[in-house]
Coordinates of C-alpha atoms in Angstrom, one line a residue:
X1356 CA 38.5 46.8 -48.9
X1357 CA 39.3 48.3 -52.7
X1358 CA 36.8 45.5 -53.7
X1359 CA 33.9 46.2 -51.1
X1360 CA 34.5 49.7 -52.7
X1361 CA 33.2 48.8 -56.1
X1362 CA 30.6 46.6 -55.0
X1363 CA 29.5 49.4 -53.0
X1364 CA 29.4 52.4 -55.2
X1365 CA 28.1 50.1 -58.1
X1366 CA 25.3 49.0 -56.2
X1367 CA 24.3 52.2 -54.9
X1368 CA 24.5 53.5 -58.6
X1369 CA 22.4 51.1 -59.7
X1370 CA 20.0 51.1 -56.6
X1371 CA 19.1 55.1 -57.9
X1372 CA 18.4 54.4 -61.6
X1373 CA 15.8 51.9 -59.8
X1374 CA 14.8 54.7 -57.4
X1375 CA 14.4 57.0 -60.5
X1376 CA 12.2 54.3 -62.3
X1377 CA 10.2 53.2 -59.6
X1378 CA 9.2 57.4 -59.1
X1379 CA 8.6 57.2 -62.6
X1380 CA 6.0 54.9 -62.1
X1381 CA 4.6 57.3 -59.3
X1382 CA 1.3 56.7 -57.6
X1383 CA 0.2 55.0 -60.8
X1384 CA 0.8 51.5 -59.6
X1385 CA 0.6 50.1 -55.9
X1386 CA 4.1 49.7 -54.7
X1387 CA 3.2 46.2 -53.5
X1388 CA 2.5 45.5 -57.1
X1389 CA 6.0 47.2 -58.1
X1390 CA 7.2 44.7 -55.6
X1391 CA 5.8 41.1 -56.8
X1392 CA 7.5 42.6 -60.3
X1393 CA 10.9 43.4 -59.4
X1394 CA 11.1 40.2 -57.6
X1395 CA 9.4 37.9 -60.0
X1396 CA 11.7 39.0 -63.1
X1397 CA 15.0 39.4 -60.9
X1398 CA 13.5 35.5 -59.9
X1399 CA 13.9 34.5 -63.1
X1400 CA 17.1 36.5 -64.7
X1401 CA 19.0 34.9 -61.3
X1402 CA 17.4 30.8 -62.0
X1403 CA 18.1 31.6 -65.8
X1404 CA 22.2 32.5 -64.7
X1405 CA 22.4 29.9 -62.1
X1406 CA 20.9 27.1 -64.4
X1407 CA 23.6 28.4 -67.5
X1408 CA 26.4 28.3 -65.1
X1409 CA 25.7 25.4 -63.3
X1410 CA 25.3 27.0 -59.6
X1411 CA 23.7 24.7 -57.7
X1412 CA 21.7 25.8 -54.4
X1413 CA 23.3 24.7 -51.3
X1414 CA 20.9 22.7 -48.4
X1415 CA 22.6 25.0 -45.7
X1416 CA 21.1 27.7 -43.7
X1417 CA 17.9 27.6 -45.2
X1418 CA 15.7 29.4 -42.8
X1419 CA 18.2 32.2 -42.3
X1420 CA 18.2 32.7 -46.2
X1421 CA 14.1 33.1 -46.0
X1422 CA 14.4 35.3 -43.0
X1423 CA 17.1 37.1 -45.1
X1424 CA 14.8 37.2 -48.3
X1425 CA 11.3 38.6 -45.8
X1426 CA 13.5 41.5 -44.1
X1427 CA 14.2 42.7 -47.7
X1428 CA 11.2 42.1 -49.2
X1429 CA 9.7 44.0 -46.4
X1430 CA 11.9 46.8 -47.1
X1431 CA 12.0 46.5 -50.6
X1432 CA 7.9 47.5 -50.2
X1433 CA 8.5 50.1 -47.5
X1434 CA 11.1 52.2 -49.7
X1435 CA 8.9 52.0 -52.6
X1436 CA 6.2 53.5 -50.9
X1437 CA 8.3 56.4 -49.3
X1438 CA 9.5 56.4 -53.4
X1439 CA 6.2 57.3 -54.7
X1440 CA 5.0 60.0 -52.3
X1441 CA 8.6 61.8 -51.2
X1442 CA 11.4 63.2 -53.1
X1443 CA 13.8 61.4 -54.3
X1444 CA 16.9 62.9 -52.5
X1445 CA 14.7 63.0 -49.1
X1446 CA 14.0 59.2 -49.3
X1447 CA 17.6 58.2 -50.0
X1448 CA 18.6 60.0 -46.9
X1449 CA 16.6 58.1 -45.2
X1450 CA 17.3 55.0 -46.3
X1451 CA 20.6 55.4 -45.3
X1452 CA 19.3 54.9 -41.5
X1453 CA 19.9 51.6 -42.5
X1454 CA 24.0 52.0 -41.7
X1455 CA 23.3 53.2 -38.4
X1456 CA 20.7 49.9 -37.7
X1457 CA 23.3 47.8 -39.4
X1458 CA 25.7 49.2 -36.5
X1459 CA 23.2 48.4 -33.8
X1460 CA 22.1 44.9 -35.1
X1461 CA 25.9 43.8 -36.3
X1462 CA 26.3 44.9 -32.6
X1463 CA 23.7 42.9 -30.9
X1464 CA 23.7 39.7 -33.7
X1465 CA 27.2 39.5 -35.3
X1466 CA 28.9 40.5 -31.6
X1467 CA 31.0 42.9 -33.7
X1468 CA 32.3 45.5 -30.5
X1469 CA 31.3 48.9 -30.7
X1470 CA 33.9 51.2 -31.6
X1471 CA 34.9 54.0 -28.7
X1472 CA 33.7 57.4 -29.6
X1473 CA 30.5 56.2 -31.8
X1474 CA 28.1 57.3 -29.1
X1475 CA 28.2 61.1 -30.3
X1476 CA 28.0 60.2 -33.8
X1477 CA 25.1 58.7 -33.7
X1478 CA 23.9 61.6 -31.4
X1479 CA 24.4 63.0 -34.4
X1480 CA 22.7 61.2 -37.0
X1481 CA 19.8 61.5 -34.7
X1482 CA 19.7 64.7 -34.6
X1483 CA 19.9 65.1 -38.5
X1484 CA 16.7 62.8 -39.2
X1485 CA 14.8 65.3 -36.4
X1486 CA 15.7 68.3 -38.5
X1487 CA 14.7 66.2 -41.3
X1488 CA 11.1 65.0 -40.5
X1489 CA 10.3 67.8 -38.2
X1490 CA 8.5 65.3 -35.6
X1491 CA 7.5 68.1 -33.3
X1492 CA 5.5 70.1 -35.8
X1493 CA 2.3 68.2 -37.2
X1494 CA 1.4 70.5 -40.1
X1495 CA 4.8 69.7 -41.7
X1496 CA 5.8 66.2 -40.5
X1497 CA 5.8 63.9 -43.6
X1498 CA 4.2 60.9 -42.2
X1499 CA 5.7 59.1 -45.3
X1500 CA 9.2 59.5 -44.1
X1501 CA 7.9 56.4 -41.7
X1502 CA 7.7 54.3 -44.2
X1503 CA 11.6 55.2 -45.2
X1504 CA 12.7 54.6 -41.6
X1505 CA 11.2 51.3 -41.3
X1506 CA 12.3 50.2 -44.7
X1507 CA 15.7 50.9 -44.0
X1508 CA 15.4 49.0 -40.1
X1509 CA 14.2 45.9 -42.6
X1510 CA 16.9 46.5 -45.4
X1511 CA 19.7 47.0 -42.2
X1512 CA 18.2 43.2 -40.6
X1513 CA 18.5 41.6 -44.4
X1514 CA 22.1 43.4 -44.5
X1515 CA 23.5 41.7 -40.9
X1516 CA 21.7 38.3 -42.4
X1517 CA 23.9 38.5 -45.6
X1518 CA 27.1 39.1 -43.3
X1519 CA 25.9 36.0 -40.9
X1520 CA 25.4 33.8 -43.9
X1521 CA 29.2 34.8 -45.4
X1522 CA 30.6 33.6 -41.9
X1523 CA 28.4 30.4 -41.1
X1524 CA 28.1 29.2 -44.9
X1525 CA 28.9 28.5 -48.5
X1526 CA 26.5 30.4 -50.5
X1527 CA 27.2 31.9 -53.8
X1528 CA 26.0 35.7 -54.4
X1529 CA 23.2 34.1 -56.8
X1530 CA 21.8 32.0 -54.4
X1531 CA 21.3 34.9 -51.5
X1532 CA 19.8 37.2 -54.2
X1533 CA 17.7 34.2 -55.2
X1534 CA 16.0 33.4 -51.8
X1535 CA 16.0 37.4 -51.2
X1536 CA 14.2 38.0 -55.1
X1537 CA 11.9 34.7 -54.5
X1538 CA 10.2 36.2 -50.9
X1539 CA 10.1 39.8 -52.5
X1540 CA 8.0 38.3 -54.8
X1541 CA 5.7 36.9 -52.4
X1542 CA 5.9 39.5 -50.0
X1543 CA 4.2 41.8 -52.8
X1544 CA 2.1 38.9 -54.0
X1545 CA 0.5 38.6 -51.1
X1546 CA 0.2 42.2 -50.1
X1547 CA -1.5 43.6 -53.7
X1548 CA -5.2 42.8 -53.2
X1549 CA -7.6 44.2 -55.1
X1550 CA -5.8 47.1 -56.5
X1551 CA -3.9 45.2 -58.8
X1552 CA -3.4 47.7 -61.8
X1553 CA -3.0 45.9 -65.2
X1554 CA 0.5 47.7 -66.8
X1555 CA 0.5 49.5 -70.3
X1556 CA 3.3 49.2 -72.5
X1557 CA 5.3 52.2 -70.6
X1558 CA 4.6 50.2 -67.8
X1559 CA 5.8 47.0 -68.4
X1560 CA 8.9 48.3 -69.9
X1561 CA 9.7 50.3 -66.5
X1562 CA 8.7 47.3 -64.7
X1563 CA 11.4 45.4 -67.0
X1564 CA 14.0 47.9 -66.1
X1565 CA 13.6 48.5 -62.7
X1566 CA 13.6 43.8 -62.2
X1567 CA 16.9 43.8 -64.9
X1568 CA 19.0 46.6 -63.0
X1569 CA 18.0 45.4 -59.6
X1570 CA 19.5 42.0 -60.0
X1571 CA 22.8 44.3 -61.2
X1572 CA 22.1 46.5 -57.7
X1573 CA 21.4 43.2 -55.2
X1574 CA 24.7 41.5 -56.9
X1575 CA 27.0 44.4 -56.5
X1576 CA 25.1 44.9 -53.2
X1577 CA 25.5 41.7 -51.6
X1578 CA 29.2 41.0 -52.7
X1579 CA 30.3 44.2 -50.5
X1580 CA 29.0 42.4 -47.6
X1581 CA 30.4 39.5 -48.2
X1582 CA 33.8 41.2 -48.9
X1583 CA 33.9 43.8 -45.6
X1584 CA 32.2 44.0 -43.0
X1585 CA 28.3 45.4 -42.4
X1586 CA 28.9 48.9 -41.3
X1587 CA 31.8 49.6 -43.4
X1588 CA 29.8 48.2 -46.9
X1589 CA 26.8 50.0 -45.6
X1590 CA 28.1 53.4 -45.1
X1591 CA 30.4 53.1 -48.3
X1592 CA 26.7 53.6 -50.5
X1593 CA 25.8 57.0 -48.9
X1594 CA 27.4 58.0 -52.6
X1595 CA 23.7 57.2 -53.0
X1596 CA 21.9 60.0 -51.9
X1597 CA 23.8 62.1 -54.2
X1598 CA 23.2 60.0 -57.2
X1599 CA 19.4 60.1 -56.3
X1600 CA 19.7 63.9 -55.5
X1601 CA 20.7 64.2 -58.9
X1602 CA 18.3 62.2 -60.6
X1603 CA 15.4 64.2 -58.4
X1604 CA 16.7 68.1 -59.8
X1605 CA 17.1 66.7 -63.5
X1606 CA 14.4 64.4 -63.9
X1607 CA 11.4 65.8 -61.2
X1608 CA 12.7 69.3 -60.9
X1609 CA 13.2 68.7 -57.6
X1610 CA 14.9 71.1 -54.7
X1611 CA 16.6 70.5 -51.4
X1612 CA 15.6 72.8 -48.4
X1613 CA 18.3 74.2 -46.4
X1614 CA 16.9 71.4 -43.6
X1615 CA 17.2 68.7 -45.7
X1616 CA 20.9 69.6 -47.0
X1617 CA 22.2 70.2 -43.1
X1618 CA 20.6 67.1 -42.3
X1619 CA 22.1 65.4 -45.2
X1620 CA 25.5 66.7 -44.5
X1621 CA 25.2 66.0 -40.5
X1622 CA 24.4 62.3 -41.6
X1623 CA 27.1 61.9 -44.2
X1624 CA 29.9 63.4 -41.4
X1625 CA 28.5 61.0 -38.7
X1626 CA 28.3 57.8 -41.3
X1627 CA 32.1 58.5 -42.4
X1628 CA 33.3 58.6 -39.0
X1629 CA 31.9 55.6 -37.7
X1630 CA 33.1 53.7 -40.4
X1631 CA 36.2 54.8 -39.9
X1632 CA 36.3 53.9 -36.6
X1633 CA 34.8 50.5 -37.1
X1634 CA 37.5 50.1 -39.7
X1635 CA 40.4 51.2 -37.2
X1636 CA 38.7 49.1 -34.3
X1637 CA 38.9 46.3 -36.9
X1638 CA 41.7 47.0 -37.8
X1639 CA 43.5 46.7 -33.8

């Protein structure tokens, strides 16, 4: 558990110095384009590792490794676009939906039992992301807040899939980042079209960060669920949204609305407790 800790916290460290770049780059660059970036030079820093230390790839569970590497490629795209047109500390609540789909596809995919007393928390959580997005009231619904939600039901699916493969196979950390950097890659390949934008030097040198930290963020990521399981690794990065909530204020000058800081706190409760409880019903 003290290890799924570190994994955890590091990754969601790392995983808001790439939210802060990928802002940086704004509205600038297509996200899909942000995309085919991060996953061609995370491609090649994990084939460059894998070839120095000898890794080899394994010939099991192929397909679940591609499915793994579409589902967060998907994602990948949707949170960059939520990135560029939401603040930071809004999106990264968001994206921390994807605990409470981890809970529900662990539960339908993994079998892992549902702990008693969940129901009202995630009564709860529900409640937090209506006070969020405001669904009832058109003029000030953030349509872009779909984007979040869906990128973190992809991210969540990708999650489970890393948790599946540590239980059915013998796949290093390199090699799920691999197949999950390669189909980022042609996820946003595929999905750029005609608005590729050529980068500048600024650009390509945020571009460079945000593919070098991310291959940090997807190892740290993937070895805390490997090491615990989903929900527990998942809800252990809502340190996240304060990291991002920080690097929103000094960076963008960017506030909170009471809303969004009830909201925030409502989720963080919820999160907490049902990890706890998955860890005690674990635990039994």
């Amino acid at each position: 558990m003290r290890q799924a800790f570190f994994y955890a916290i590091a990754s969601a460290l790392a995983f808001s110095i790439m939210n802060l770049f990928v802002k940086m780059l704004g509205q600038a660059m297509p996200a899909a384009e942000i995309t085919f970036f991060r996953g061609l030079i995370g491609t090649v820093a994990v084939l460059i590792y894998m070839r120095v230390k000898g890794i080899a790839f394994s010939t099991e569970n192929r397909g679940m490794l591609t499915v793994r590497g579409i589902f967060g490629g998907l994602g990948n795209l949707c949170n960059f676009i939520a990135l560029a047109y939401m603040k930071l500390a809004d999106a990264a609540i968001l994206f921390q939906l994807s605990g409470i789909f981890v809970f529900i596809f662990s539960t339908l995919y993994l079998k892992e039992s549902v702990p008693k007393g969940a129901g009202k928390w995630l009564l709860l959580i529900l409640a937090a992301v209506c006070f969020m997005i405001k669904p009832w009231s058109f003029s000030e619904f953030h349509w872009y807040s779909l984007y979040a939600i869906a990128g973190a039901a992809f991210a969540a699916a990708a999650y489970t899939t890393i948790r599946k493969l540590s239980q059915v196979g013998h796949h290093s950390n390199y090699e799920i980042m691999f197949y999950f950097l390669v189909t980022t890659m042609i996820v946003g390949g595929i999905l750029m079209g005609p608005d590729f934008v050529w980068p500048d030097l600024r650009q390509w040198v945020i571009l460079g960060i945000i593919g070098g930290i991310s291959v940090f963020a997807q190892f740290f990521l993937t070895g805390a669920f490997v090491a615990t399981n989903a929900v527990v690794a998942q809800f252990l990065q809502y340190i996240g949204v304060f990291f991002n909530a920080m690097w929103g204020f000094v960076i963008f000058d960017e506030t909170l609305s009471w809303l969004t800081v009830l909201a925030g706190i409502m989720m963080f409760v919820a999160s907490v407790m049902i990890a706890r409880l998955k860890e005690q019903h674990v635990k039994v």
